[in-house]
Amino acid sequence: MTQIQTKRIESIDMLRGIVMVLMALDHVRDYFHIGANTGDPLDLQTTYPLLFFTRWITHFCAPVFIFLSGTSIFLQSQRKTPKELGMFVLKRGLWLIVAEWTIIAFGWTFNPAFAFIPFQVIWAIGISMVVLGSFLLMRIPYIVILGLGIVIVFGHNLLGRVEQAPDFQTNFWWDILHHGTFKPYTIIGNHNAILVYPFVPWTGLMMLGYCMGIFFTSTYSIAQRSRVLLGLGVGLLLFFVGLRYSNVYGDPSNWSSQRDNLYTFFSFMSVQKYPPSLLYMCATISIALLALAWLERLNNSFLKVMTVFGRTAFFYYILHIYIIHLLATIAFFARGHSFADGLQTEGHFPFLFVAPGEGYQLGVVYAVWIVVLVMLYPICKWYDSYKQNHKEKWWLSYV
């Protein structure tokens, strides 16, 4: 029987904060880089090393955040009854979905008519919480959740073979469950859903994160947990290398030899995020497990800053979108555009006050990223302190 864990695990907050910082880099690139909305930074025919790295390193954000969300839910099970936890996770999941389609949708688009409704990472976390919360309310055993998570994560790529049939046609429900890759669907009138994160593979990953939480209880010492995390991380990384090398299963795109060793390595590491392939999740989560083992032993000023971001993750997420889009809007007008120009969108391009094909080189992207983080830190620091001093306010657990 596990002992009750009452102290926050700082390594989880540290890693969550690190991936939040990387996420901000990706979103600054979305709004500021000259090629962000016209090309794929991972296209080996057009990319260059720094651009490839800038995009690839941010691949860790969504899977690590979703995995750790599951771990945090398990840790809450140590101080809540199954009914209390199930209801909380269910309600929080529904709230995140509503927030995605309203507060976050407006931050991404600045479109008050809500012409584009994103189904992005917060939606994926929300619907995964709805599923997991329902399981908790039904008292589904730990071992069953673990088994389902393994089956989903390791088996969902089999659906890709169904999609390869010549007469296969996707539809809204198939895309929302498994395939959606920025595909727009008209909901009603001029309101369009943009399916970015099909939720089933992400739900499987959250289940595995939930089950990983058992190693963060007081039953395991830091040394024991570090050994487990190290072993799982190394094992999963070796599994990734072996399966990726085989080109047999786990990702819809095979790697191949390129013009030099560096680009061959890029081909090997270029695994699919939309929807997340097995190899994508193996590559990112293996490194995350190794990082958790390493972070257990560290405590410095940099990691204290990361901990603040990790403890205020959802607040940070909402705030960083608005700050980045606001700065991009200022840059849009500084380039000589009018307000009317900013209201123009081409096809299903969702961002107002952003012009595809316009922007800056990566040096400016990195500079803006640093500015955004400097702006975010004191606000998140204040909010973290506010949360710690007002634990009686129930609504703070939802933000």
XYZ file of C-alpha atoms in Angstrom:
399
model
C 0.000 0.000 0.000
C 1.382 3.411 -0.970
C 2.027 6.016 1.678
C 0.448 9.445 1.383
C 2.566 11.987 -0.477
C 1.940 15.471 0.893
C 4.977 17.368 -0.419
C 5.130 18.632 -3.992
C 7.698 16.861 -6.147
C 9.880 19.724 -7.317
C 11.452 17.766 -10.185
C 7.996 17.534 -11.796
C 7.496 21.295 -11.517
C 11.017 21.898 -12.837
C 10.519 19.745 -15.918
C 7.068 21.154 -16.548
C 8.530 24.669 -16.344
C 11.316 23.797 -18.791
C 8.869 22.504 -21.387
C 6.671 25.581 -20.897
C 9.668 27.759 -21.696
C 10.408 25.716 -24.827
C 6.758 25.971 -25.819
C 6.992 29.757 -25.746
C 9.889 29.540 -28.217
C 7.758 27.529 -30.629
C 4.859 29.946 -30.380
C 7.087 32.993 -30.830
C 8.389 31.290 -33.974
C 4.775 30.780 -35.136
C 4.102 34.506 -34.947
C 7.471 36.061 -35.798
C 9.553 33.822 -38.064
C 9.440 34.705 -41.729
C 8.834 31.122 -42.799
C 6.591 29.996 -39.946
C 3.311 30.029 -41.867
C 4.586 29.171 -45.327
C 6.846 26.151 -44.822
C 7.728 23.220 -42.609
C 10.844 23.831 -40.463
C 11.444 20.058 -40.412
C 11.411 19.696 -44.205
C 14.913 18.377 -44.922
C 14.868 19.898 -48.401
C 14.457 23.459 -47.166
C 15.484 23.615 -43.505
C 18.855 24.389 -41.957
C 20.327 23.122 -38.665
C 19.297 25.951 -36.311
C 15.767 26.101 -37.730
C 15.398 22.317 -37.505
C 16.640 22.324 -33.907
C 14.403 25.270 -32.949
C 11.321 23.351 -34.040
C 12.441 19.861 -33.040
C 13.368 20.743 -29.444
C 9.827 21.996 -28.879
C 8.478 18.540 -29.718
C 9.000 17.745 -26.042
C 6.384 20.224 -24.869
C 3.010 18.572 -25.492
C 3.893 14.948 -24.637
C 5.814 15.853 -21.486
C 3.090 18.237 -20.320
C 0.331 15.671 -20.915
C 2.352 12.840 -19.356
C 3.086 14.915 -16.244
C -0.571 15.945 -16.030
C -1.367 12.272 -15.565
C 1.365 11.938 -12.933
C -0.002 14.925 -11.024
C -3.478 13.383 -11.039
C -2.109 10.207 -9.455
C -0.393 12.239 -6.740
C -3.722 13.931 -5.982
C -5.203 10.474 -5.482
C -3.001 10.242 -2.380
C -5.027 12.944 -0.636
C -8.490 12.649 -2.264
C -11.045 9.875 -2.291
C -11.693 8.231 -5.693
C -15.014 10.078 -5.967
C -13.487 13.444 -5.030
C -10.598 12.972 -7.446
C -12.783 11.661 -10.265
C -15.183 14.608 -10.005
C -12.339 17.118 -9.786
C -10.514 15.688 -12.826
C -13.769 15.458 -14.800
C -14.766 19.048 -14.018
C -11.266 20.377 -14.659
C -11.210 18.574 -17.996
C -14.522 20.136 -19.039
C -13.275 23.558 -17.920
C -10.103 23.184 -20.007
C -12.155 22.347 -23.107
C -14.341 25.426 -22.581
C -11.245 27.560 -21.983
C -9.642 26.228 -25.184
C -12.636 27.181 -27.288
C -13.086 30.646 -25.742
C -10.244 32.342 -23.834
C -7.451 30.523 -25.648
C -9.136 30.600 -29.061
C -9.363 34.381 -28.866
C -5.734 34.669 -27.755
C -4.558 32.651 -30.746
C -6.725 34.418 -33.337
C -7.741 37.838 -31.924
C -10.976 37.170 -33.814
C -14.012 38.236 -31.711
C -16.327 36.379 -34.107
C -14.587 33.102 -33.201
C -14.388 32.052 -36.834
C -11.769 29.444 -35.894
C -12.113 27.143 -32.897
C -8.850 25.294 -32.165
C -8.674 21.729 -30.897
C -5.120 22.023 -29.604
C -3.129 20.839 -26.602
C -5.465 22.234 -23.919
C -8.389 20.497 -25.632
C -6.376 17.259 -25.700
C -5.566 17.563 -21.991
C -9.173 18.434 -21.186
C -10.803 15.547 -23.036
C -8.157 13.150 -21.703
C -9.015 14.312 -18.181
C -12.699 13.729 -18.890
C -11.907 10.140 -19.878
C -9.520 9.533 -16.964
C -11.856 11.222 -14.482
C -14.693 8.994 -15.658
C -12.479 5.935 -15.148
C -11.661 7.088 -11.622
C -15.346 7.598 -10.815
C -16.049 4.072 -12.099
C -13.222 2.753 -9.868
C -11.385 1.278 -12.862
C -8.363 -0.520 -11.345
C -4.841 0.846 -11.728
C -3.730 -2.224 -13.685
C -6.541 -1.769 -16.215
C -5.639 1.903 -16.763
C -2.026 0.848 -17.233
C -3.005 -1.841 -19.731
C -5.237 0.508 -21.716
C -2.498 3.146 -21.814
C 0.034 0.631 -23.139
C -2.369 -0.715 -25.771
C -3.276 2.785 -26.998
C 0.253 4.194 -27.093
C 1.900 1.131 -28.599
C -0.980 0.082 -30.847
C -2.617 3.211 -32.247
C -0.223 3.379 -35.198
C -1.958 0.277 -36.556
C -4.817 2.613 -37.508
C -2.423 4.244 -39.947
C -2.541 1.079 -42.020
C -6.313 1.430 -42.248
C -5.831 4.977 -43.514
C -3.496 3.781 -46.273
C -6.305 1.916 -48.044
C -6.958 3.516 -51.477
C -10.662 4.058 -50.795
C -10.282 5.307 -47.199
C -12.008 8.599 -46.405
C -11.613 10.472 -43.148
C -14.469 12.292 -41.454
C -14.880 14.555 -38.436
C -15.122 11.743 -35.902
C -12.193 9.785 -37.283
C -10.068 12.927 -37.322
C -11.005 13.963 -33.812
C -10.198 10.489 -32.499
C -7.002 9.724 -34.363
C -5.989 11.555 -37.519
C -6.722 15.306 -37.441
C -3.833 17.389 -38.800
C -4.918 21.045 -38.850
C -7.968 20.054 -40.878
C -10.856 22.563 -40.723
C -14.477 21.500 -40.364
C -17.409 23.902 -40.546
C -19.391 23.754 -37.308
C -22.121 26.258 -38.095
C -22.159 29.330 -40.286
C -18.698 30.879 -40.407
C -17.403 29.007 -37.360
C -14.779 26.386 -38.137
C -13.181 23.747 -35.926
C -9.479 23.233 -36.626
C -8.514 19.705 -35.571
C -4.892 19.744 -34.445
C -4.759 17.216 -31.594
C -6.768 14.014 -32.095
C -7.203 12.893 -28.543
C -6.997 9.090 -28.340
C -3.178 8.737 -28.454
C -2.804 11.669 -26.051
C -5.302 10.072 -23.655
C -3.234 6.879 -23.717
C -0.150 8.901 -22.843
C -1.923 10.613 -19.928
C -2.935 7.187 -18.621
C 0.697 6.076 -18.649
C 1.686 9.292 -16.877
C -0.966 8.593 -14.267
C 0.419 5.116 -13.699
C 3.973 6.490 -13.481
C 2.807 8.521 -10.495
C 3.120 5.495 -8.231
C 6.903 5.931 -8.260
C 6.530 9.459 -6.860
C 4.760 8.337 -3.695
C 6.502 8.062 -0.344
C 6.821 4.317 -0.856
C 9.849 5.051 -3.038
C 12.903 6.940 -1.821
C 14.511 9.480 -4.128
C 17.322 7.007 -4.838
C 14.875 4.210 -5.677
C 12.791 6.506 -7.878
C 15.870 7.758 -9.698
C 16.922 4.188 -10.479
C 13.468 3.373 -11.814
C 13.322 6.520 -13.930
C 16.840 5.966 -15.243
C 16.105 2.348 -16.138
C 12.810 3.160 -17.853
C 14.310 6.144 -19.665
C 17.309 4.228 -21.011
C 15.155 1.231 -21.926
C 12.611 3.369 -23.777
C 15.363 5.277 -25.581
C 17.003 2.035 -26.740
C 13.580 0.779 -27.819
C 13.127 3.956 -29.862
C 16.523 3.630 -31.549
C 16.002 -0.030 -32.415
C 12.455 0.325 -33.720
C 13.242 3.525 -35.620
C 16.286 1.928 -37.221
C 14.171 -0.995 -38.425
C 11.693 1.223 -40.314
C 9.111 -1.477 -39.576
C 6.553 0.207 -37.316
C 5.898 3.175 -35.101
C 5.913 6.136 -37.495
C 4.315 6.716 -40.915
C 7.544 8.132 -42.388
C 10.698 6.051 -42.719
C 14.093 7.603 -42.143
C 16.655 7.480 -44.938
C 20.222 8.466 -45.768
C 20.580 12.134 -46.653
C 23.294 14.351 -48.152
C 25.456 14.154 -45.019
C 25.506 12.573 -41.571
C 23.836 15.525 -39.866
C 20.841 15.502 -42.182
C 20.647 11.711 -41.936
C 20.409 12.176 -38.169
C 17.686 14.776 -38.748
C 15.794 12.242 -40.874
C 16.145 9.628 -38.127
C 14.812 12.003 -35.464
C 12.038 13.528 -37.573
C 9.058 11.629 -36.183
C 5.406 12.563 -36.502
C 3.685 14.779 -33.941
C 0.311 15.244 -35.697
C -1.029 12.746 -34.709
C 1.699 11.650 -32.278
C 3.337 8.444 -33.434
C 4.618 5.751 -31.092
C 8.209 6.699 -31.955
C 7.503 10.381 -31.320
C 6.229 9.555 -27.840
C 9.116 7.158 -27.163
C 11.736 9.739 -28.186
C 10.270 12.522 -26.038
C 9.137 10.595 -22.960
C 12.412 8.632 -22.701
C 14.341 11.906 -22.434
C 11.747 13.252 -19.990
C 12.220 10.249 -17.691
C 15.985 10.699 -17.775
C 15.538 14.410 -17.038
C 13.310 13.639 -14.031
C 15.980 11.311 -12.634
C 18.626 14.003 -13.127
C 16.541 16.884 -11.746
C 15.936 15.055 -8.460
C 19.475 15.964 -7.415
C 19.635 19.560 -8.656
C 18.620 22.852 -7.142
C 19.890 26.140 -8.556
C 18.619 29.587 -9.493
C 17.711 28.599 -13.042
C 15.647 25.643 -11.867
C 13.915 27.798 -9.244
C 12.700 30.011 -12.079
C 11.574 26.930 -14.011
C 9.722 25.736 -10.911
C 7.718 28.969 -10.814
C 6.674 28.470 -14.441
C 5.872 24.815 -13.742
C 3.698 25.603 -10.737
C 1.665 28.162 -12.709
C 1.520 26.261 -16.005
C -2.055 26.960 -17.134
C -1.911 30.605 -16.057
C 1.412 30.876 -17.922
C -0.080 29.196 -21.001
C -2.954 31.644 -21.338
C -0.794 34.669 -20.596
C 2.020 33.783 -22.998
C -0.349 33.425 -25.962
C -1.791 36.893 -25.422
C 1.626 38.491 -24.904
C 3.129 36.875 -28.018
C 0.168 37.723 -30.234
C 0.070 41.290 -28.899
C 3.781 41.754 -29.661
C 3.236 40.265 -33.130
C 0.393 42.733 -33.699
C 2.651 45.647 -32.723
C 5.279 44.344 -35.161
C 2.586 43.998 -37.845
C 1.669 47.673 -37.580
C 5.359 48.650 -37.320
C 5.885 47.087 -40.769
C 3.405 49.600 -42.197
C 0.174 47.597 -42.257
C -3.250 49.084 -41.622
C -5.926 47.752 -39.287
C -7.880 46.556 -42.330
C -4.833 44.569 -43.473
C -4.807 42.773 -40.167
C -8.349 41.510 -40.620
C -7.486 39.684 -43.836
C -7.003 35.923 -43.719
C -6.230 33.588 -46.570
C -8.239 30.379 -46.716
C -8.221 28.866 -43.247
C -5.304 30.896 -41.861
C -6.615 31.734 -38.384
C -4.336 34.488 -37.003
C -5.412 38.115 -37.371
C -2.649 40.753 -37.579
C -0.181 38.171 -38.911
C 0.780 38.017 -42.591
C 2.073 34.682 -43.963
C 5.452 35.192 -45.629
C 6.297 38.192 -43.478
C 8.433 38.163 -40.374
C 11.998 37.966 -39.167
C 15.019 35.699 -39.013
C 15.674 33.385 -36.082
C 17.851 35.917 -34.240
C 14.804 38.140 -33.766
C 12.676 35.120 -32.812
C 15.084 34.204 -30.010
C 15.283 37.815 -28.829
C 11.492 38.127 -28.638
C 11.358 34.768 -26.831
C 13.672 36.107 -24.111
C 11.591 39.290 -23.823
C 8.413 37.224 -23.421
C 9.970 35.111 -20.654
C 11.221 38.220 -18.832
C 7.713 39.656 -18.990
C 6.119 36.419 -17.799
C 8.328 35.657 -14.808
C 7.298 38.413 -12.339
C 3.618 37.881 -13.131
C 3.872 34.117 -12.654
C 5.938 34.640 -9.505
C 3.201 36.859 -8.092
C 0.497 34.362 -9.042
C 2.417 31.436 -7.530
C 2.721 33.363 -4.262
C -0.965 34.271 -4.396
C -1.908 30.616 -4.822
C 0.269 29.537 -1.912
C -1.267 32.172 0.367
C -4.895 31.601 -0.653
C -5.318 27.839 -0.714
C -8.836 28.264 0.605
C -9.957 29.685 -2.768
C -11.274 26.620 -4.663
C -11.124 28.261 -8.095
C -7.332 28.561 -7.956
C -7.047 24.810 -8.537
C -8.600 25.347 -11.972
C -6.172 28.042 -13.171
